[in-house]
Amino acid sequence: MHNIDLDLIEMTLDVMKYAIGRITDKNPELGFPKKAEELQELVGETITPKGIGGENAFKLFRDVLMKASVSIDHPRHLAFVPASPTRAAVMFDLVTSASSVHGAFWLEGAGCIFAENQAMKWLVSLTGLPNGAFGVFTSGGTEANLSAMVTARENWRSQDESRKHTRGIIISAISAHSSVRAMAKVIDADVLSVPTEDRFEAWQLQQKLDSLTPEDRKRVFAVIATGGTTNAGIIDDLDGIAEICKRQNLWFHVDAAYGGGALAARSVRHLFKGIENADSVTIDPHKWLFSPYDCGAVIYKNPDLAKAAHSQEGSYLDIFSDEGAQGFNPSDYQIQLTRRVRGLPLWFSLAMHGTERYEQAIERGIELAKHAGKMIQVSKHTQLVREPSLSCVLFRRLGWSAEDYRNWTYKNHKAGYALVAPTKVRQGNEFETVARFCFINPDTTEKDIRGILDTMI
Ligand SMILES: *Cc1c(COP(=O)(O)O)cnc(C)c1O
């Protein structure tokens, strides 16, 4: 690997040139998917015994493959939960890879894990969790939720031998993210859903608990509330739910994968009251904290419980818990062993810009949602479904069917103009298709919003 030849140097320069160009481009091409057969036609077989050469492979990437992939940081990409990694963080993602550091154990990654932990300390401070609370960076919100559920379940079982073979129950609302139900399958637990797409309130949790048979009631080990629902940006009654969980000795997890960034925004921080009483919290820096994919985080009030649930044992791993290697091993607190130090790009960007810049950028997303709300209200074609919440805006184009929304999405996307997708909201027993904006990118402008709304006329 160390005989660097000229071709390699040239290819490296090409790649770096592309990366720098892309990092500094505020208006990247939006990108539109092609069918696999089409791509096969255009690209051919790239994996061959002799290789097709870096230049060829890179050309295919740049001219075909990337054009068939969406740039999620496009300022008019307002679908799903977009992303907008800072230039500093993207640059440092390259450095993180180039540095080849194993991020599971202090023995190998001490310096980088130390830096990750400084960024984590700031995240923990945003939650207001008590001293001793700490967390680790994960591949995303799904893994963070899973790691928290495993910890909750193991802790519950450790309190009573008879629970060893009992299938647990988690209570959440139907507005909770799909990963909650998916990860409950992984740990073979049941999820009971409170039927609300609006704010999940404490009395609804109490009602659910009261409705259970004594047998089922004994199986409940955790409650999951959402700090910013993915569809509508709604923050559940964290304070009231926390209180019930405390009284009834239930693990309280707050999934703030999307909304967690807003903990840094003074204008909305009060809405999260109660999060400081959580047993665990999920926050995705790759959503509203401007980190490149993939970077989630799970935070525990008592990290020792996570360690008891997650630390792996094996003769070849003994050295990592040896005294000489003493330090914080990220692998002890979530399900992944070998990991990149994926918190490093966030660390570098935070260190460079300072936390105030983050607060401003997050407030900008909230402000854009408010602006959009006003524009939607004054137009006679459109109507708000509900007041904007955090950076999510749900609205309808009067007179449109589900089909109309679908066509509108494809038309804007195909034209390379915008990616804005419809969603569904429950109206009684029916589902209504509506339009949705989610703002993350602080470079999105009022003009962008106006332009997109004009495509609905
Ligand atoms: C996005 C999201 C998740 C899943 O996170 P990934 O990073 O996609 O795994 C979980 N919960 C909520 C509330 C989310 O918005």
Short mmCIF file of C-alpha atoms and ligand atoms in Angstrom, two decimals:
data_model
loop_
_atom_site.label_atom_id
_atom_site.label_comp_id
_atom_site.label_asym_id
_atom_site.label_seq_id
_atom_site.Cartn_x
_atom_site.Cartn_y
_atom_site.Cartn_z
CA MET A 1 0.00 0.00 0.00
CA HIS A 2 2.94 2.32 0.53
CA ASN A 3 4.29 2.38 -3.02
CA ILE A 4 2.19 5.33 -4.06
CA ASP A 5 2.32 5.60 -7.83
CA LEU A 6 1.62 8.62 -9.95
CA ASP A 7 -1.74 7.32 -11.13
CA LEU A 8 -2.86 7.02 -7.56
CA ILE A 9 -1.72 10.55 -6.77
CA GLU A 10 -3.57 11.88 -9.79
CA MET A 11 -6.71 9.96 -8.87
CA THR A 12 -6.45 11.21 -5.29
CA LEU A 13 -6.24 14.78 -6.55
CA ASP A 14 -9.29 14.23 -8.78
CA VAL A 15 -11.27 12.85 -5.88
CA MET A 16 -10.18 15.65 -3.54
CA LYS A 17 -11.02 18.24 -6.18
CA TYR A 18 -14.49 16.75 -6.52
CA ALA A 19 -14.95 16.60 -2.75
CA ILE A 20 -13.88 20.23 -2.28
CA GLY A 21 -16.16 21.31 -5.12
CA ARG A 22 -19.09 19.47 -3.61
CA ILE A 23 -18.43 20.73 -0.08
CA THR A 24 -18.42 24.34 -1.25
CA ASP A 25 -21.41 24.00 -3.59
CA LYS A 26 -24.50 25.46 -1.97
CA ASN A 27 -26.72 24.43 -4.87
CA PRO A 28 -25.83 20.84 -5.69
CA GLU A 29 -27.70 18.99 -8.38
CA LEU A 30 -30.81 17.47 -6.75
CA GLY A 31 -30.49 14.02 -8.38
CA PHE A 32 -33.23 11.65 -9.48
CA PRO A 33 -33.29 7.85 -9.16
CA LYS A 34 -33.06 5.52 -12.14
CA LYS A 35 -34.12 1.88 -12.32
CA ALA A 36 -31.41 -0.70 -11.59
CA GLU A 37 -31.67 -2.03 -15.17
CA GLU A 38 -31.05 1.45 -16.55
CA LEU A 39 -28.04 1.93 -14.31
CA GLN A 40 -26.71 -1.48 -15.28
CA GLU A 41 -26.99 -0.42 -18.90
CA LEU A 42 -25.15 2.85 -18.29
CA VAL A 43 -22.48 1.58 -15.92
CA GLY A 44 -21.94 -2.02 -16.93
CA GLU A 45 -20.00 -4.47 -14.75
CA THR A 46 -17.61 -2.53 -12.53
CA ILE A 47 -16.26 -5.36 -10.42
CA THR A 48 -13.80 -7.30 -12.53
CA PRO A 49 -10.74 -9.46 -11.82
CA LYS A 50 -8.36 -6.74 -13.02
CA GLY A 51 -10.34 -3.67 -11.95
CA ILE A 52 -11.56 -0.93 -14.26
CA GLY A 53 -9.18 1.71 -12.93
CA GLY A 54 -9.80 4.59 -10.58
CA GLU A 55 -10.35 7.12 -13.30
CA ASN A 56 -13.09 5.08 -14.95
CA ALA A 57 -14.78 4.16 -11.72
CA PHE A 58 -14.73 7.74 -10.54
CA LYS A 59 -16.14 9.02 -13.81
CA LEU A 60 -19.03 6.55 -13.51
CA PHE A 61 -19.67 7.74 -9.99
CA ARG A 62 -19.63 11.41 -10.89
CA ASP A 63 -21.47 11.30 -14.20
CA VAL A 64 -24.00 8.51 -13.65
CA LEU A 65 -24.32 7.17 -10.14
CA MET A 66 -24.34 10.46 -8.23
CA LYS A 67 -26.85 11.96 -10.65
CA ALA A 68 -29.13 9.06 -9.80
CA SER A 69 -28.78 9.79 -6.08
CA VAL A 70 -30.38 12.65 -4.17
CA SER A 71 -28.20 15.29 -2.52
CA ILE A 72 -30.02 15.51 0.77
CA ASP A 73 -28.56 18.92 1.58
CA HIS A 74 -30.18 20.56 -1.46
CA PRO A 75 -31.89 23.72 -0.12
CA ARG A 76 -35.21 22.68 -1.67
CA HIS A 77 -35.06 19.13 -0.37
CA LEU A 78 -37.77 19.47 2.27
CA ALA A 79 -39.06 15.88 2.25
CA PHE A 80 -38.75 13.29 5.05
CA VAL A 81 -36.10 14.62 7.42
CA PRO A 82 -33.48 16.26 5.23
CA ALA A 83 -29.95 16.99 6.35
CA SER A 84 -27.44 19.74 5.98
CA PRO A 85 -24.01 18.78 7.25
CA THR A 86 -21.67 21.70 7.84
CA ARG A 87 -18.70 22.01 5.52
CA ALA A 88 -16.42 21.60 8.51
CA ALA A 89 -18.11 18.35 9.50
CA VAL A 90 -18.02 16.92 5.97
CA MET A 91 -14.38 17.82 5.63
CA PHE A 92 -13.64 16.17 8.92
CA ASP A 93 -15.53 13.07 7.85
CA LEU A 94 -12.82 12.68 5.22
CA VAL A 95 -10.17 13.16 7.90
CA THR A 96 -11.90 10.62 10.15
CA SER A 97 -11.70 7.99 7.43
CA ALA A 98 -8.17 8.90 6.49
CA SER A 99 -7.04 8.55 10.10
CA SER A 100 -8.08 4.89 10.43
CA VAL A 101 -9.01 4.82 14.09
CA HIS A 102 -10.91 1.97 15.74
CA GLY A 103 -13.58 3.64 17.85
CA ALA A 104 -14.72 0.81 20.08
CA PHE A 105 -12.00 0.91 22.74
CA TRP A 106 -10.09 3.59 24.60
CA LEU A 107 -6.92 1.54 24.23
CA GLU A 108 -7.03 2.12 20.49
CA GLY A 109 -9.00 5.32 20.08
CA ALA A 110 -8.30 7.32 23.26
CA GLY A 111 -7.61 10.70 21.68
CA CYS A 112 -10.48 10.54 19.19
CA ILE A 113 -12.91 9.11 21.74
CA PHE A 114 -11.92 11.92 24.11
CA ALA A 115 -12.91 14.43 21.41
CA GLU A 116 -16.18 12.59 20.68
CA ASN A 117 -16.92 12.71 24.40
CA GLN A 118 -16.49 16.47 24.55
CA ALA A 119 -19.15 16.78 21.86
CA MET A 120 -21.26 14.26 23.77
CA LYS A 121 -20.89 16.33 26.94
CA TRP A 122 -22.55 19.22 25.14
CA LEU A 123 -25.40 16.97 23.91
CA VAL A 124 -25.92 15.67 27.44
CA SER A 125 -25.98 19.24 28.78
CA LEU A 126 -28.78 20.08 26.33
CA THR A 127 -30.97 17.37 27.85
CA GLY A 128 -30.54 18.66 31.40
CA LEU A 129 -30.03 15.11 32.64
CA PRO A 130 -28.33 14.94 36.07
CA ASN A 131 -24.58 14.56 36.69
CA GLY A 132 -23.34 11.15 35.70
CA ALA A 133 -25.54 10.93 32.61
CA PHE A 134 -23.60 10.12 29.47
CA GLY A 135 -23.91 8.56 26.05
CA VAL A 136 -22.30 7.30 22.86
CA PHE A 137 -22.62 7.97 19.17
CA THR A 138 -24.48 5.31 17.22
CA SER A 139 -25.19 4.63 13.56
CA GLY A 140 -28.51 6.45 13.92
CA GLY A 141 -31.76 6.77 15.83
CA THR A 142 -32.79 3.19 15.14
CA GLU A 143 -29.67 1.78 16.75
CA ALA A 144 -29.94 4.29 19.59
CA ASN A 145 -33.54 3.25 20.28
CA LEU A 146 -32.58 -0.42 20.15
CA SER A 147 -29.63 0.06 22.49
CA ALA A 148 -31.85 1.95 24.97
CA MET A 149 -34.57 -0.74 24.81
CA VAL A 150 -32.06 -3.51 25.43
CA THR A 151 -30.73 -1.62 28.44
CA ALA A 152 -34.26 -1.04 29.78
CA ARG A 153 -35.26 -4.67 29.32
CA GLU A 154 -32.07 -6.06 30.88
CA ASN A 155 -32.43 -3.70 33.82
CA TRP A 156 -36.06 -4.77 34.30
CA ARG A 157 -35.13 -8.45 34.23
CA SER A 158 -32.24 -7.93 36.64
CA GLN A 159 -34.72 -6.67 39.25
CA ASP A 160 -36.73 -9.88 39.42
CA GLU A 161 -35.68 -13.44 38.53
CA SER A 162 -39.21 -14.36 37.48
CA ARG A 163 -39.00 -11.91 34.58
CA LYS A 164 -36.19 -13.88 32.94
CA HIS A 165 -38.59 -15.63 30.61
CA THR A 166 -41.31 -13.00 30.48
CA ARG A 167 -41.92 -11.18 27.25
CA GLY A 168 -41.88 -7.46 27.98
CA ILE A 169 -44.25 -4.72 26.89
CA ILE A 170 -43.33 -1.22 25.76
CA ILE A 171 -45.96 1.52 25.64
CA SER A 172 -45.71 4.29 23.06
CA ALA A 173 -48.04 6.32 20.84
CA ILE A 174 -48.85 5.51 17.22
CA SER A 175 -47.05 8.74 16.32
CA ALA A 176 -43.78 7.16 17.55
CA HIS A 177 -41.24 6.44 14.84
CA SER A 178 -41.49 3.13 12.94
CA SER A 179 -38.11 2.09 14.37
CA VAL A 180 -39.70 1.69 17.81
CA ARG A 181 -41.94 -1.12 16.60
CA ALA A 182 -39.22 -2.56 14.37
CA MET A 183 -36.66 -2.68 17.20
CA ALA A 184 -39.22 -4.14 19.63
CA LYS A 185 -39.31 -7.11 17.23
CA VAL A 186 -35.55 -7.46 17.55
CA ILE A 187 -35.81 -7.76 21.33
CA ASP A 188 -39.00 -9.80 21.07
CA ALA A 189 -41.10 -7.36 23.06
CA ASP A 190 -44.67 -6.22 22.43
CA VAL A 191 -45.55 -2.60 21.75
CA LEU A 192 -48.88 -1.26 22.95
CA SER A 193 -49.76 1.93 21.10
CA VAL A 194 -51.78 4.79 22.49
CA PRO A 195 -53.95 5.82 19.54
CA THR A 196 -52.95 9.46 19.22
CA GLU A 197 -51.18 11.22 16.39
CA ASP A 198 -51.34 14.39 18.41
CA ARG A 199 -49.41 15.10 21.60
CA PHE A 200 -49.15 11.92 23.69
CA GLU A 201 -50.44 13.05 27.10
CA ALA A 202 -49.85 11.67 30.58
CA TRP A 203 -53.53 10.83 31.12
CA GLN A 204 -53.48 8.66 28.00
CA LEU A 205 -50.57 6.69 29.39
CA GLN A 206 -52.40 6.29 32.71
CA GLN A 207 -55.53 5.17 30.89
CA LYS A 208 -53.54 2.60 28.92
CA LEU A 209 -51.91 1.24 32.08
CA ASP A 210 -55.27 1.07 33.86
CA SER A 211 -56.81 -0.86 30.96
CA LEU A 212 -54.31 -3.72 31.22
CA THR A 213 -54.95 -7.05 32.93
CA PRO A 214 -52.78 -7.54 36.06
CA GLU A 215 -50.74 -10.09 34.10
CA ASP A 216 -50.01 -7.69 31.24
CA ARG A 217 -49.41 -4.81 33.62
CA LYS A 218 -46.54 -6.81 35.13
CA ARG A 219 -44.98 -7.15 31.69
CA VAL A 220 -44.70 -3.41 31.02
CA PHE A 221 -41.07 -2.30 31.39
CA ALA A 222 -40.74 0.89 29.35
CA VAL A 223 -42.55 3.90 27.93
CA ILE A 224 -41.30 5.69 24.84
CA ALA A 225 -42.33 9.28 24.18
CA THR A 226 -41.23 11.38 21.23
CA GLY A 227 -39.43 14.72 21.40
CA GLY A 228 -40.48 15.95 17.96
CA THR A 229 -42.50 13.41 15.98
CA THR A 230 -41.05 12.69 12.57
CA ASN A 231 -44.24 13.47 10.71
CA ALA A 232 -45.42 16.62 12.49
CA GLY A 233 -42.73 17.81 14.91
CA ILE A 234 -44.98 17.26 17.94
CA ILE A 235 -43.37 17.06 21.36
CA ASP A 236 -45.18 14.69 23.72
CA ASP A 237 -46.04 15.55 27.33
CA LEU A 238 -42.58 14.54 28.51
CA ASP A 239 -43.04 16.05 31.97
CA GLY A 240 -46.30 14.28 32.79
CA ILE A 241 -45.20 10.98 31.28
CA ALA A 242 -41.92 11.12 33.21
CA GLU A 243 -43.83 11.53 36.44
CA ILE A 244 -46.00 8.47 35.85
CA CYS A 245 -42.96 6.41 34.85
CA LYS A 246 -41.15 7.43 38.01
CA ARG A 247 -44.13 6.57 40.22
CA GLN A 248 -44.64 3.22 38.56
CA ASN A 249 -40.98 2.28 38.21
CA LEU A 250 -41.04 2.18 34.40
CA TRP A 251 -38.10 3.03 32.15
CA PHE A 252 -38.74 6.35 30.38
CA HIS A 253 -37.14 6.74 26.97
CA VAL A 254 -37.41 9.93 24.94
CA ASP A 255 -36.91 9.52 21.21
CA ALA A 256 -35.70 12.92 20.06
CA ALA A 257 -33.88 11.62 16.98
CA TYR A 258 -35.25 14.41 14.81
CA GLY A 259 -36.27 17.03 17.40
CA GLY A 260 -33.23 16.73 19.68
CA GLY A 261 -31.35 19.48 17.90
CA ALA A 262 -34.08 21.91 18.97
CA LEU A 263 -32.97 21.44 22.60
CA ALA A 264 -30.31 23.98 21.64
CA ALA A 265 -32.92 26.50 20.46
CA ARG A 266 -33.99 28.89 23.22
CA SER A 267 -37.33 29.68 21.55
CA VAL A 268 -38.62 26.10 21.94
CA ARG A 269 -36.51 24.54 24.70
CA HIS A 270 -39.36 24.86 27.25
CA LEU A 271 -41.50 22.47 25.17
CA PHE A 272 -39.11 19.65 26.13
CA LYS A 273 -39.63 20.10 29.86
CA GLY A 274 -39.44 16.68 31.50
CA ILE A 275 -36.72 15.30 29.21
CA GLU A 276 -34.32 15.84 32.14
CA ASN A 277 -36.16 13.02 33.94
CA ALA A 278 -35.69 10.47 31.16
CA ASP A 279 -33.77 7.24 31.70
CA SER A 280 -32.51 7.41 28.13
CA VAL A 281 -32.65 9.81 25.19
CA THR A 282 -32.06 9.38 21.45
CA ILE A 283 -30.72 12.32 19.42
CA ASP A 284 -29.59 12.10 15.78
CA PRO A 285 -26.81 14.58 15.02
CA HIS A 286 -27.20 13.55 11.35
CA LYS A 287 -30.64 15.13 11.37
CA TRP A 288 -30.77 18.53 13.07
CA LEU A 289 -27.20 18.90 14.29
CA PHE A 290 -25.62 19.17 10.86
CA SER A 291 -23.45 16.02 10.95
CA PRO A 292 -22.85 13.87 7.90
CA TYR A 293 -24.37 10.37 7.81
CA ASP A 294 -24.31 8.39 9.81
CA CYS A 295 -24.35 9.75 13.32
CA GLY A 296 -26.95 9.12 15.99
CA ALA A 297 -26.59 9.20 19.77
CA VAL A 298 -28.00 7.44 22.79
CA ILE A 299 -27.72 9.04 26.22
CA TYR A 300 -28.38 7.30 29.54
CA LYS A 301 -29.17 8.77 32.91
CA ASN A 302 -27.22 5.88 34.42
CA PRO A 303 -24.61 4.62 31.92
CA ASP A 304 -23.69 1.73 34.25
CA LEU A 305 -27.02 0.09 33.39
CA ALA A 306 -26.12 0.29 29.70
CA LYS A 307 -22.72 -1.18 30.42
CA ALA A 308 -24.27 -4.09 32.29
CA ALA A 309 -26.50 -4.76 29.28
CA HIS A 310 -24.06 -4.23 26.43
CA SER A 311 -20.45 -4.91 27.32
CA GLN A 312 -19.12 -7.90 25.43
CA GLU A 313 -16.85 -10.50 26.92
CA GLY A 314 -14.29 -12.67 25.22
CA SER A 315 -10.76 -13.74 25.93
CA TYR A 316 -9.48 -11.60 23.05
CA LEU A 317 -11.30 -8.57 24.49
CA ASP A 318 -9.97 -8.84 28.06
CA ILE A 319 -7.09 -6.49 27.38
CA PHE A 320 -9.52 -3.66 26.63
CA SER A 321 -10.90 -3.65 30.15
CA ASP A 322 -7.45 -4.10 31.60
CA GLU A 323 -6.24 -1.45 33.97
CA GLY A 324 -3.57 -0.23 31.60
CA ALA A 325 -6.23 0.50 29.00
CA GLN A 326 -8.65 2.03 31.43
CA GLY A 327 -10.95 4.50 29.87
CA PHE A 328 -14.30 4.87 28.22
CA ASN A 329 -15.09 2.07 25.77
CA PRO A 330 -17.97 3.16 23.48
CA SER A 331 -18.69 -0.49 22.67
CA ASP A 332 -19.91 -0.97 26.25
CA TYR A 333 -22.95 1.26 25.78
CA GLN A 334 -24.61 0.22 22.53
CA ILE A 335 -24.94 -2.83 20.29
CA GLN A 336 -22.04 -2.19 17.93
CA LEU A 337 -18.48 -3.40 18.53
CA THR A 338 -16.13 -2.22 15.78
CA ARG A 339 -17.09 1.33 14.97
CA ARG A 340 -15.70 4.41 13.30
CA VAL A 341 -15.31 7.45 15.55
CA ARG A 342 -18.41 8.87 13.96
CA GLY A 343 -18.79 11.65 16.50
CA LEU A 344 -15.53 13.27 15.30
CA PRO A 345 -17.03 15.30 12.43
CA LEU A 346 -19.56 16.79 14.87
CA TRP A 347 -16.77 17.48 17.36
CA PHE A 348 -14.63 19.31 14.81
CA SER A 349 -17.52 21.40 13.53
CA LEU A 350 -18.69 22.27 17.05
CA ALA A 351 -15.17 23.14 18.12
CA MET A 352 -14.65 25.30 15.05
CA HIS A 353 -17.96 27.16 15.03
CA GLY A 354 -18.99 27.19 18.67
CA THR A 355 -22.39 26.16 19.99
CA GLU A 356 -23.97 29.58 19.35
CA ARG A 357 -23.72 29.08 15.60
CA TYR A 358 -25.58 25.81 16.04
CA GLU A 359 -28.32 27.51 17.99
CA GLN A 360 -28.70 30.14 15.26
CA ALA A 361 -28.86 27.54 12.48
CA ILE A 362 -31.51 25.53 14.35
CA GLU A 363 -33.58 28.65 15.11
CA ARG A 364 -33.44 29.39 11.39
CA GLY A 365 -35.22 26.08 10.63
CA ILE A 366 -37.95 26.96 13.12
CA GLU A 367 -38.25 30.44 11.61
CA LEU A 368 -38.54 29.02 8.08
CA ALA A 369 -41.41 26.78 9.25
CA LYS A 370 -43.18 29.85 10.67
CA HIS A 371 -42.68 31.80 7.44
CA ALA A 372 -44.01 28.87 5.43
CA GLY A 373 -47.01 28.67 7.75
CA LYS A 374 -47.83 32.33 7.11
CA MET A 375 -47.47 31.99 3.34
CA ILE A 376 -49.73 28.93 3.36
CA GLN A 377 -52.34 30.76 5.42
CA VAL A 378 -52.59 33.79 3.17
CA SER A 379 -52.76 31.83 -0.07
CA LYS A 380 -56.28 30.91 -1.13
CA HIS A 381 -55.04 27.61 -2.61
CA THR A 382 -53.54 26.24 0.57
CA GLN A 383 -54.46 25.66 4.19
CA LEU A 384 -52.52 24.59 7.28
CA VAL A 385 -53.46 21.18 8.68
CA ARG A 386 -52.04 22.25 12.06
CA GLU A 387 -49.82 25.04 13.31
CA PRO A 388 -46.17 24.43 12.35
CA SER A 389 -44.34 22.56 15.09
CA LEU A 390 -40.55 22.73 15.41
CA SER A 391 -39.55 22.76 11.73
CA CYS A 392 -42.42 20.65 10.35
CA VAL A 393 -45.32 22.11 8.39
CA LEU A 394 -48.34 20.04 7.35
CA PHE A 395 -50.67 21.65 4.85
CA ARG A 396 -53.22 20.88 2.18
CA ARG A 397 -53.71 22.11 -1.36
CA LEU A 398 -57.46 22.66 -1.45
CA GLY A 399 -59.16 20.38 -3.95
CA TRP A 400 -56.25 17.98 -4.41
CA SER A 401 -56.46 14.19 -4.31
CA ALA A 402 -53.68 11.84 -3.21
CA GLU A 403 -52.89 11.42 -6.91
CA ASP A 404 -52.43 15.17 -7.36
CA TYR A 405 -49.91 15.32 -4.52
CA ARG A 406 -48.04 12.38 -5.96
CA ASN A 407 -47.82 13.90 -9.42
CA TRP A 408 -46.73 17.22 -7.96
CA THR A 409 -43.89 15.53 -6.05
CA TYR A 410 -42.59 13.72 -9.13
CA LYS A 411 -42.91 16.77 -11.34
CA ASN A 412 -40.79 18.98 -9.08
CA HIS A 413 -38.28 16.23 -8.45
CA LYS A 414 -37.89 15.23 -12.09
CA ALA A 415 -37.35 18.86 -13.03
CA GLY A 416 -34.48 18.96 -10.55
CA TYR A 417 -36.25 21.79 -8.77
CA ALA A 418 -37.36 20.44 -5.39
CA LEU A 419 -38.05 17.26 -3.46
CA VAL A 420 -41.15 17.72 -1.32
CA ALA A 421 -43.21 14.65 -0.53
CA PRO A 422 -46.77 14.20 0.70
CA THR A 423 -47.63 12.44 3.92
CA LYS A 424 -50.79 11.20 5.59
CA VAL A 425 -52.67 12.48 8.62
CA ARG A 426 -55.50 10.74 10.38
CA GLN A 427 -58.92 12.37 10.21
CA GLY A 428 -61.15 10.22 12.41
CA ASN A 429 -60.96 6.74 10.90
CA GLU A 430 -59.69 7.95 7.56
CA PHE A 431 -56.29 9.04 6.34
CA GLU A 432 -55.91 12.27 4.42
CA THR A 433 -52.98 12.85 2.10
CA VAL A 434 -51.40 16.25 2.69
CA ALA A 435 -48.19 18.09 1.85
CA ARG A 436 -45.32 18.43 4.30
CA PHE A 437 -42.23 20.58 4.70
CA CYS A 438 -39.40 19.76 7.06
CA PHE A 439 -36.73 22.44 7.35
CA ILE A 440 -33.16 21.65 8.39
CA ASN A 441 -30.94 23.50 5.93
CA PRO A 442 -30.35 27.10 7.10
CA ASP A 443 -29.56 28.06 3.50
CA THR A 444 -33.15 27.44 2.42
CA THR A 445 -34.72 30.83 1.63
CA GLU A 446 -38.20 32.34 1.78
CA LYS A 447 -37.92 32.55 -2.01
CA ASP A 448 -37.44 28.77 -2.16
CA ILE A 449 -40.64 28.26 -0.13
CA ARG A 450 -42.58 30.75 -2.25
CA GLY A 451 -41.33 29.03 -5.41
CA ILE A 452 -42.41 25.59 -4.21
CA LEU A 453 -45.85 26.84 -3.15
CA ASP A 454 -46.23 28.41 -6.58
CA THR A 455 -45.82 24.99 -8.18
CA MET A 456 -49.12 24.03 -6.50
CA ILE A 457 -51.21 26.69 -8.21
C1 LIG B 1 -35.40 9.43 12.07
C2 LIG B 1 -35.97 8.96 13.32
C3 LIG B 1 -35.60 7.72 13.86
C4 LIG B 1 -34.69 6.77 13.13
O1 LIG B 1 -33.41 7.27 13.05
P1 LIG B 1 -32.36 6.72 11.97
O2 LIG B 1 -31.19 7.62 12.20
O3 LIG B 1 -32.99 6.89 10.64
O4 LIG B 1 -32.08 5.31 12.29
C5 LIG B 1 -36.12 7.36 15.09
N1 LIG B 1 -36.97 8.18 15.74
C6 LIG B 1 -37.35 9.37 15.25
C7 LIG B 1 -38.29 10.22 16.04
C8 LIG B 1 -36.87 9.81 14.02
O5 LIG B 1 -37.24 10.99 13.53
#
